[in-house]
Short mmCIF file of C-alpha atoms in Angstrom, two decimals:
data_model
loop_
_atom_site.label_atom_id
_atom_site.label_comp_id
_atom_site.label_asym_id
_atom_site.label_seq_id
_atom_site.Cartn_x
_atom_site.Cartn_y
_atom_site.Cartn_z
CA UNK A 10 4.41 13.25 56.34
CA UNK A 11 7.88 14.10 55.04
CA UNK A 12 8.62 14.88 51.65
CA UNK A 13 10.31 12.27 49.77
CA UNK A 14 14.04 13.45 48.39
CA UNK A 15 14.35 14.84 45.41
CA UNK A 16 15.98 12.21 42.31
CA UNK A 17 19.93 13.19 41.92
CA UNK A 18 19.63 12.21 38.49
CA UNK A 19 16.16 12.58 37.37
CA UNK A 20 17.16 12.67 33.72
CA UNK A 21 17.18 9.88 30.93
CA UNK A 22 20.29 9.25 29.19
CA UNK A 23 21.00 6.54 26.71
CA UNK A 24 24.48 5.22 24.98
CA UNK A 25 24.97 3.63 21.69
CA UNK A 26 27.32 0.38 21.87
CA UNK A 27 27.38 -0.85 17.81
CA UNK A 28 28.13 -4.24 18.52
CA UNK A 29 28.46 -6.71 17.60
CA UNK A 30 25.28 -6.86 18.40
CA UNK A 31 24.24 -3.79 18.83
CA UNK A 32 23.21 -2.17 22.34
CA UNK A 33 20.70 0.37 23.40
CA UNK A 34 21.51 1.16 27.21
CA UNK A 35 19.22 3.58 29.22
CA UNK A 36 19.41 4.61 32.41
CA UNK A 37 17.54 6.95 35.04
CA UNK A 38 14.04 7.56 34.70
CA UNK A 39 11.72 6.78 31.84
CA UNK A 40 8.79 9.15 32.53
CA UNK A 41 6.69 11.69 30.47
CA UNK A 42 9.53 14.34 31.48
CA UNK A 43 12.31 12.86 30.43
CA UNK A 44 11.19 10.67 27.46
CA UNK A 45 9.78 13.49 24.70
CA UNK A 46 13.31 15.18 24.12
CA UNK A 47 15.40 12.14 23.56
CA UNK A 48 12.33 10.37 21.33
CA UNK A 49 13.52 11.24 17.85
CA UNK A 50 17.19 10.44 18.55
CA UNK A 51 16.28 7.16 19.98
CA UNK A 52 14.56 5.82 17.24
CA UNK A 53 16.66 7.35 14.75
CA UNK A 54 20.03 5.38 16.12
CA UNK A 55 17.21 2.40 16.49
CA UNK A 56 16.83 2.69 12.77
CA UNK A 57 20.52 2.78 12.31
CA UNK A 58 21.20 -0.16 14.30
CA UNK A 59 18.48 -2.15 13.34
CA UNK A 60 19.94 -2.16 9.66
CA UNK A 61 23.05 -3.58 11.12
CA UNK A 62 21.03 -6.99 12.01
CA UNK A 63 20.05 -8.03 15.71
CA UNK A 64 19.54 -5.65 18.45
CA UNK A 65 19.78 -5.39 22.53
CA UNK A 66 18.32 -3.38 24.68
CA UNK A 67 19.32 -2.79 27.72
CA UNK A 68 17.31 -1.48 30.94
CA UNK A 69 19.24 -2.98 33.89
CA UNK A 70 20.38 0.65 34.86
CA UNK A 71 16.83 1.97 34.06
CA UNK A 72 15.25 3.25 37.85
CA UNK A 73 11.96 4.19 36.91
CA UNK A 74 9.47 3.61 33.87
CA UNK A 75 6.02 4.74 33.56
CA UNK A 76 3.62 4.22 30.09
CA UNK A 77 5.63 7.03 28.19
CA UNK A 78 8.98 5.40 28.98
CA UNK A 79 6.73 1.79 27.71
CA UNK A 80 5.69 3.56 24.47
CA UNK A 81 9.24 4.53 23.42
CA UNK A 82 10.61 0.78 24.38
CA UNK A 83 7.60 -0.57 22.12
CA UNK A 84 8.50 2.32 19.43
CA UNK A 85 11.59 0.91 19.69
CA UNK A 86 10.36 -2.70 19.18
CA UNK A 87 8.30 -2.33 16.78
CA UNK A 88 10.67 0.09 14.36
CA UNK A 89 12.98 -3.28 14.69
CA UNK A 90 10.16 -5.66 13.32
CA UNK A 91 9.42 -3.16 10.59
CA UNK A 92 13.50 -3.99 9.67
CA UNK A 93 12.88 -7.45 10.34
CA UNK A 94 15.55 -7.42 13.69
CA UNK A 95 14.79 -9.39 16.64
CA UNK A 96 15.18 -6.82 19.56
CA UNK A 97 16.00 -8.39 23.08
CA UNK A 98 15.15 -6.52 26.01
CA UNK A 99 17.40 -7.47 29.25
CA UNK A 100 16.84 -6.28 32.79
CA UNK A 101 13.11 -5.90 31.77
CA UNK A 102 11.61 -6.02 35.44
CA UNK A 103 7.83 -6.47 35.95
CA UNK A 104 6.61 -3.14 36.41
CA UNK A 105 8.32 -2.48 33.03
CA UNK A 106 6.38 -5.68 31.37
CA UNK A 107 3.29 -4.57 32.85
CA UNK A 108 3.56 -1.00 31.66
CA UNK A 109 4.43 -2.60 27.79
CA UNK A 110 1.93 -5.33 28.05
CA UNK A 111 -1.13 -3.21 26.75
CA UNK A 112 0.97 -1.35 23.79
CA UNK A 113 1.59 -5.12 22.64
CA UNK A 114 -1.86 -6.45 23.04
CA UNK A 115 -3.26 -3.54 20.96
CA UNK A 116 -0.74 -3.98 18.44
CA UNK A 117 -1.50 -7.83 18.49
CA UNK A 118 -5.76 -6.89 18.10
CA UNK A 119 -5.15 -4.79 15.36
CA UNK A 120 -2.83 -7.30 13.17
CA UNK A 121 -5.40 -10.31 14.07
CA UNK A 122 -8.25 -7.63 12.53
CA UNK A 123 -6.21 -6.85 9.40
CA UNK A 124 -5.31 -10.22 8.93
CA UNK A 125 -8.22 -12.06 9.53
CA UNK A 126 -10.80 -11.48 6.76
CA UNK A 127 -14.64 -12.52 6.84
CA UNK A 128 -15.41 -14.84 4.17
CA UNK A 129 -17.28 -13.68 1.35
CA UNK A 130 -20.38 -15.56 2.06
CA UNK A 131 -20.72 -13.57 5.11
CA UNK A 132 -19.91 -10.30 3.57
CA UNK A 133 -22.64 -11.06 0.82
CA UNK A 134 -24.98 -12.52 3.79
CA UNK A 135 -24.24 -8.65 5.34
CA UNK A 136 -24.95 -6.45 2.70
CA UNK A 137 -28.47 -8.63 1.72
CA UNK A 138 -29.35 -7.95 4.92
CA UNK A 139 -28.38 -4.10 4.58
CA UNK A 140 -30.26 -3.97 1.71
CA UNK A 141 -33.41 -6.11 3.04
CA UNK A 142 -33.59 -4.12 6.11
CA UNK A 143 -33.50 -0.92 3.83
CA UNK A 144 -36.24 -1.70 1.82
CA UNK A 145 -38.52 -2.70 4.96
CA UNK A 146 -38.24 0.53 5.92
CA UNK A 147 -39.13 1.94 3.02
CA UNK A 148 -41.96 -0.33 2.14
CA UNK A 149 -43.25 0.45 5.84
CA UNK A 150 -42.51 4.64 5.46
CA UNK A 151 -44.89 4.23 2.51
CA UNK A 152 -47.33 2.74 3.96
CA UNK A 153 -47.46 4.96 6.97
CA UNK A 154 -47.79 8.11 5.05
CA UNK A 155 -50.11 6.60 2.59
CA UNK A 156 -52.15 5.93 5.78
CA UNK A 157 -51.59 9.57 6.54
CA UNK A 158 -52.73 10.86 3.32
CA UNK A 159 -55.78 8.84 3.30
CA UNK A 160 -56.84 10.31 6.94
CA UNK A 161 -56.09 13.70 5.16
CA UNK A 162 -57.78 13.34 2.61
CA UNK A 163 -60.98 11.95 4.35
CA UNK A 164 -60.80 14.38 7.05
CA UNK A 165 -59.19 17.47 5.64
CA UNK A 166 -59.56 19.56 8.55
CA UNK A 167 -56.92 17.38 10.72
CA UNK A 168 -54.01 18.73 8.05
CA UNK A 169 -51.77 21.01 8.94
CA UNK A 170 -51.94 23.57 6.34
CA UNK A 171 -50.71 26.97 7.67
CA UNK A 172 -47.26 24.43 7.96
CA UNK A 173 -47.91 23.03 4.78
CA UNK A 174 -48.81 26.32 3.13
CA UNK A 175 -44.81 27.44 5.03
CA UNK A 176 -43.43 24.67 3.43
CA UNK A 177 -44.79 25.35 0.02
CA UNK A 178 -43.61 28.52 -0.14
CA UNK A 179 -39.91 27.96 0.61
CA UNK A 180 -40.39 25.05 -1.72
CA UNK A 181 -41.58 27.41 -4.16
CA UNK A 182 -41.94 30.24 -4.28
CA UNK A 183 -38.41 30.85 -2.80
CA UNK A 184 -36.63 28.89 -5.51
CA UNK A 185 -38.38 30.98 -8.17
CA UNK A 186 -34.78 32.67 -9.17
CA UNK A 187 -32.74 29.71 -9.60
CA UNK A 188 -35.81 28.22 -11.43
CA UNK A 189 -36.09 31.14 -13.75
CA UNK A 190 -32.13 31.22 -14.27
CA UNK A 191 -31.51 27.80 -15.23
CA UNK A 192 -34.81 27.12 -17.12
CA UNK A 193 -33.85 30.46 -19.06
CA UNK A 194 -30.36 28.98 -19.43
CA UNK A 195 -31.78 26.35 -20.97
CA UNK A 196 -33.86 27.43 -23.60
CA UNK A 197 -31.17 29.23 -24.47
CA UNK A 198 -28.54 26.58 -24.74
CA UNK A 199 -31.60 24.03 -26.61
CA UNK A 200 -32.36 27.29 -28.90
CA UNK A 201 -28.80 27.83 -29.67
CA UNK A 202 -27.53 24.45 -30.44
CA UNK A 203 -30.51 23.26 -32.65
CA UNK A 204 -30.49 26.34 -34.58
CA UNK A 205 -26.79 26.20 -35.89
CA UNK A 206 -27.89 22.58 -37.19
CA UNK A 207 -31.27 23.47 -38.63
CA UNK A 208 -30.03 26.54 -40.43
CA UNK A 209 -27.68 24.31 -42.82
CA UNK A 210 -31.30 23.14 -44.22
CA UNK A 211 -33.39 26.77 -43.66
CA UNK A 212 -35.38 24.92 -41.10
CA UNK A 213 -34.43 27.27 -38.34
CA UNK A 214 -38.52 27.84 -37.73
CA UNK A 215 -38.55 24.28 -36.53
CA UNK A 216 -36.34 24.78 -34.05
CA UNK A 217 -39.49 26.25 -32.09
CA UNK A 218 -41.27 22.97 -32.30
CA UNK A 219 -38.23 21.28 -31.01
CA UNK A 220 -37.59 23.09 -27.79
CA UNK A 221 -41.26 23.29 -26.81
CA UNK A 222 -41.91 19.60 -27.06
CA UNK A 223 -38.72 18.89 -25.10
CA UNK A 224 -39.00 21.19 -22.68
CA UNK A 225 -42.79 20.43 -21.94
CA UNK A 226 -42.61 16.53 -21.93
CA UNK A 227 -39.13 15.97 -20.45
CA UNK A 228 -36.74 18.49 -19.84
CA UNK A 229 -38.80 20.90 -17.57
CA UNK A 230 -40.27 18.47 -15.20
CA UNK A 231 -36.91 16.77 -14.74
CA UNK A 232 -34.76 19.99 -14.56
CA UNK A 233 -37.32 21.19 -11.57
CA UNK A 234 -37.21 17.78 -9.84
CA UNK A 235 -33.34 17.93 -9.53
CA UNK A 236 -33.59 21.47 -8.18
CA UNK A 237 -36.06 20.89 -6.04
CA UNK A 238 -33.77 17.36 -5.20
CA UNK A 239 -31.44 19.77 -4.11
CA UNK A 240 -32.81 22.29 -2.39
CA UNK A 241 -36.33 21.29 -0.68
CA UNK A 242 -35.61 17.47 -0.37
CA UNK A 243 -31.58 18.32 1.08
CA UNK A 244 -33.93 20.71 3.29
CA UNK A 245 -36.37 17.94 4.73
CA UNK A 246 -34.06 15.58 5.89
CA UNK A 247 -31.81 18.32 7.38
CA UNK A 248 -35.16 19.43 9.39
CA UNK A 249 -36.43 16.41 10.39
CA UNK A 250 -32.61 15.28 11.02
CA UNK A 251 -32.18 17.74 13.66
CA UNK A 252 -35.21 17.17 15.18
CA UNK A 253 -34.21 14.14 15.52
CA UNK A 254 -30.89 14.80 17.03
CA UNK A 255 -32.57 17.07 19.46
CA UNK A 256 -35.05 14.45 20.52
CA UNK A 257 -38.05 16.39 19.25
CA UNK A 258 -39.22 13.43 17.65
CA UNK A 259 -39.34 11.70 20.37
CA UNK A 260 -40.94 14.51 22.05
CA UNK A 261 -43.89 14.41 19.51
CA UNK A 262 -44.67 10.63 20.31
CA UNK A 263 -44.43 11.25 23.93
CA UNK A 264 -47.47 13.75 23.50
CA UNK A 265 -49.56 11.14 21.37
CA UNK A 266 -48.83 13.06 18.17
CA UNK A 267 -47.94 11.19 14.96
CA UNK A 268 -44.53 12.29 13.37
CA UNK A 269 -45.78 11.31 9.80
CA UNK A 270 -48.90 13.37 10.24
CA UNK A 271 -47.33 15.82 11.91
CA UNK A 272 -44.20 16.55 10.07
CA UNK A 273 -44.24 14.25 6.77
CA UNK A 274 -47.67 15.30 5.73
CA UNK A 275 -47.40 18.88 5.31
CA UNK A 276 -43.96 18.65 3.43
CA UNK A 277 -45.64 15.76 0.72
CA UNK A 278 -48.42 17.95 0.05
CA UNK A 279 -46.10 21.34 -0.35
CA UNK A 280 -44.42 19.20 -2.77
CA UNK A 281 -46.88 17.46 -4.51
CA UNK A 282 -48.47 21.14 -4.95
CA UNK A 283 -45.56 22.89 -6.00
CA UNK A 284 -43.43 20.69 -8.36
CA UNK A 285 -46.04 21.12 -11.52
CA UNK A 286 -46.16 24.86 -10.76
CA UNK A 287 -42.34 24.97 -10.99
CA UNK A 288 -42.17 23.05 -14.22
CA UNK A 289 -44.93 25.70 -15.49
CA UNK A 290 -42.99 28.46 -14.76
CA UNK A 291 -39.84 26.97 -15.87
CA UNK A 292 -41.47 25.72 -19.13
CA UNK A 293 -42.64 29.28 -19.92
CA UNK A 294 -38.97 31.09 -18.82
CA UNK A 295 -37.56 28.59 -21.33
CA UNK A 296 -39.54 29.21 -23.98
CA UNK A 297 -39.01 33.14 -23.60
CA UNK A 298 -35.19 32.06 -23.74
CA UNK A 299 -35.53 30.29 -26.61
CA UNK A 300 -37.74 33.12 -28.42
CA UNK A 301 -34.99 35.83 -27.50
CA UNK A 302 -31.75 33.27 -29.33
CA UNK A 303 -34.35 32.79 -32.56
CA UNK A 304 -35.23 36.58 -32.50
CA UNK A 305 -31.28 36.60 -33.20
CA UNK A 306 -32.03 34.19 -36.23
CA UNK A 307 -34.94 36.36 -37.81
CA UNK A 308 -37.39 34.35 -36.22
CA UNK A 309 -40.45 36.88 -35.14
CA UNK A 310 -41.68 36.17 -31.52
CA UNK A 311 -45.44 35.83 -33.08
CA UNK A 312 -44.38 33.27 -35.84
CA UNK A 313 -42.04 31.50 -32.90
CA UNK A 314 -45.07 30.89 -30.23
CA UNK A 315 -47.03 30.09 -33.61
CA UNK A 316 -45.27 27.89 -34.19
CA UNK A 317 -45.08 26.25 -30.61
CA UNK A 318 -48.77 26.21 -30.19
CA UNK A 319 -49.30 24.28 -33.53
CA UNK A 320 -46.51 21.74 -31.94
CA UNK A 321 -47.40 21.06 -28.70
CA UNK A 322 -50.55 19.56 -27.60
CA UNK A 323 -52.68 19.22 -24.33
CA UNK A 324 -51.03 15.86 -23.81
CA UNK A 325 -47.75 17.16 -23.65
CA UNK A 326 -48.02 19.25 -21.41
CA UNK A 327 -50.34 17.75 -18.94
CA UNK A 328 -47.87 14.49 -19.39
CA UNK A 329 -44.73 16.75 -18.15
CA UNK A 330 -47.22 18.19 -15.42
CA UNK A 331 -48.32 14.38 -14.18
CA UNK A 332 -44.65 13.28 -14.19
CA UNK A 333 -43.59 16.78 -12.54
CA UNK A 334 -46.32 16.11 -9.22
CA UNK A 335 -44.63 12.56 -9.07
CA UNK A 336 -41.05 13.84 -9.12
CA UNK A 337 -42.32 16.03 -6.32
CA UNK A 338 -43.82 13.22 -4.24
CA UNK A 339 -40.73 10.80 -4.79
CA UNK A 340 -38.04 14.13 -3.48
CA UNK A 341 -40.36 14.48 -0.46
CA UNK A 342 -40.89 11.56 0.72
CA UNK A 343 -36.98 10.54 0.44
CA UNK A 344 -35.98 13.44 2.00
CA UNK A 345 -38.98 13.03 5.01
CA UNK A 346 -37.62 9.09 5.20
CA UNK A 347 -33.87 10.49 5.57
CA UNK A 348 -34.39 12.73 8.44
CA UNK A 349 -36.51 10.24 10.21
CA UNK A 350 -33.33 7.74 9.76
CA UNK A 351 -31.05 10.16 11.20
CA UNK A 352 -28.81 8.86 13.69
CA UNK A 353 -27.06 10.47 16.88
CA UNK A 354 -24.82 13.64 15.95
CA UNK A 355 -24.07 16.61 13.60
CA UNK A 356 -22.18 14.11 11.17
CA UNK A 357 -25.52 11.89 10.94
CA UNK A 358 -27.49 15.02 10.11
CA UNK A 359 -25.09 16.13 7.03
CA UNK A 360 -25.10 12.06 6.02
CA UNK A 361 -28.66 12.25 5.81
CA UNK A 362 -28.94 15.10 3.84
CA UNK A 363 -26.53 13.71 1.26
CA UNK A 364 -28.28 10.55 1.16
CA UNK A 365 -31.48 12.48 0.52
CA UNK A 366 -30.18 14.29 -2.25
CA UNK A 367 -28.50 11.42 -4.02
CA UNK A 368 -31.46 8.50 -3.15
CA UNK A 369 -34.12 11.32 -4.91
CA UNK A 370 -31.83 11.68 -7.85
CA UNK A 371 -31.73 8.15 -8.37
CA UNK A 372 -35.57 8.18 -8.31
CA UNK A 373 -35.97 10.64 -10.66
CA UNK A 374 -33.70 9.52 -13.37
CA UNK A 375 -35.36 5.84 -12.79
CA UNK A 376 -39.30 7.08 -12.59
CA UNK A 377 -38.65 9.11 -15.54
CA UNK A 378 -37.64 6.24 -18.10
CA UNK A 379 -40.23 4.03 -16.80
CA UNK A 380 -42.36 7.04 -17.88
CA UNK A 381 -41.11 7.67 -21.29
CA UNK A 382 -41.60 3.22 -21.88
CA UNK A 383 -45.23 3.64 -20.48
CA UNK A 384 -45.72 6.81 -22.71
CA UNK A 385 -44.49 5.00 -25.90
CA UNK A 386 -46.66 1.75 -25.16
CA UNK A 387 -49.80 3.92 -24.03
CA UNK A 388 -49.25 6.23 -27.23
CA UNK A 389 -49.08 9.41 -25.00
#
């Protein structure tokens, strides 16, 4: 088969007639070749035209046009609607139309969809259902790992605990130093503040009874439930996201196993276990915080933990304890339900996690005023 002859002029030119009206001529051939140099100098004279008032553009001398040589003529078009010019097109064959016909029915799509707004009775109708279908699966997580529990706790041998014992110690154990930093920080910063107050009345011995009751009844268990927010419950949905993502999941129920006894399980108990440990430990780092700033004020450490142990009572801190192993239930479970919810890709994986952080959060802060109302009705 012979080779076809090569194009004497394969290049695109283009000449400027400024009316009136004003003209756009090309000729030779609109390809991907030729198009890109002359791109920017085509729709800059468009631009100056356009503000002149109608426009023409000419493509009787034009041999050749594939979709780049389309996307500058819609360019072209459309830059003379955004002036508000009508722009002709003459010689426009129909290999040219065909080539421009899908630029304009996208453009078309897009207007219909910015224009054309869903009434507010359906957006409302949307996001009930968004939030009904969110709560069914919530309401029906709960009940499958209260199902789980139950089995558990009837048949403890079926638990997994060398995984639950693995959870419970990065849970832990591993977030002893930020625990122990920030729980020193704060007895510090309590110690500190209320001591600069209570020494305009010489009640700067007080300040012991002050810290210890806060940081046994609220500020301990709730410090340790956003830490452990952030690190274990960010962690659970991040595992059981990317097990997801892998298919593992899927994997498990292929086998017969149960996900929520398999996975969910272990990481409830490791937190359920852990959380009132943490807010021991923290409770006891801020209280040696708080001893070191009122050593500063002449308080002796033996009249400062006298002092605290004639404040405090069993109730307090077996109160912070109870609302500690909640906090810890509430960050694993929401993190567990996250991953499980994970969709398809990396993105869904790092949503997840985010959502886990910020759902347990919002769980905490909630369950812990409905704790301090049924403390003050109950007398505790």
């Amino acid at each position: 088969m012979p080779r076809p002859e090569p194009d004497p002029n394969p290049n695109l030119r283009y000449r400027v007639e400024p009316g009136p009206p004003a003209r756009i001529a090309f000729a030779g051939r609109m390809d991907a070749y030729s198009v890109g140099p002359l791109w920017e100098s085509v729709l800059r004279e468009t631009a100056g035209l356009a503000a002149r008032g109608g426009l023409l553009v000419d493509l009787s001398e034009v041999r050749y046009c594939d979709g780049a040589g389309a996307a500058l003529l819609f360019s072209v078009e459309n830059l003379g609607a955004e002036h508000g010019v009508d722009v002709r097109m003459e010689g426009l064959d129909g290999a040219i139309e065909g080539h421009l016909r899908p630029y304009r029915e996208a453009a078309a799509t897009r207007s219909a969809r910015s224009v054309v707004e869903r009434p507010w009775t359906q957006r409302l109708r949307g996001y009930v259902a968004a939030v009904g279908h969110e709560i069914h699966e919530q309401v029906a997580f709960i009940g499958e790992y209260s199902r789980a529990l139950t089995l558990a706790a009837l048949k403890p041998n079926r638990v997994r605990w060398g995984d639950t014992l693995k959870v419970a110690e990065a849970a832990g154990f591993q977030a002893l130093p930020i625990v122990s930093l920030i729980a020193f920080l704060l007895g510090v910063i309590l110690a500190f503040q209320s001591a600069i107050a209570m020494s305009q009345f010489g009640a700067q011995i007080f300040v012991a009874d002050l810290v210890a009751i806060s940081l046994l009844r609220e500020l301990g268990p709730l410090m340790m439930a956003i830490l452990l927010a952030g690190r274990s419950g960010a962690a659970f949905a991040a595992e059981i996201g990317t097990m997801k993502v892998n298919e593992e999941i899927n994997a498990l129920r292929t086998m017969g196993l149960d996900p929520v006894r398999f996975l969910v399980v272990p990481r409830i108990l490791a937190g359920v276990f852990v959380a009132p440990l943490l807010t021991l430990y923290a409770n006891l780092i801020g209280l040696i915080g708080a001893a070191l700033v009122m050593r500063g004020f002449g308080i002796p450490w033996v009249a400062f933990f006298n002092q605290v142990s004639g404040a405090v009572t069993l109730t307090d801190l077996a109160s912070g304890l109870f609302k500690a192993a909640v906090f810890g239930l509430l960050v694993a479970s929401v993190g567990c339900l996250r991953g499980l919810q994970t969709g398809n890709g990396a993105a869904a994986v790092g949503r997840s996690t985010t959502s886990a952080v910020v759902s347990a959060i919002i769980l905490i802060v909630v369950a812990d005023g409905l704790f301090a109302v049924l403390f003050y009705h109950f007398g505790i």
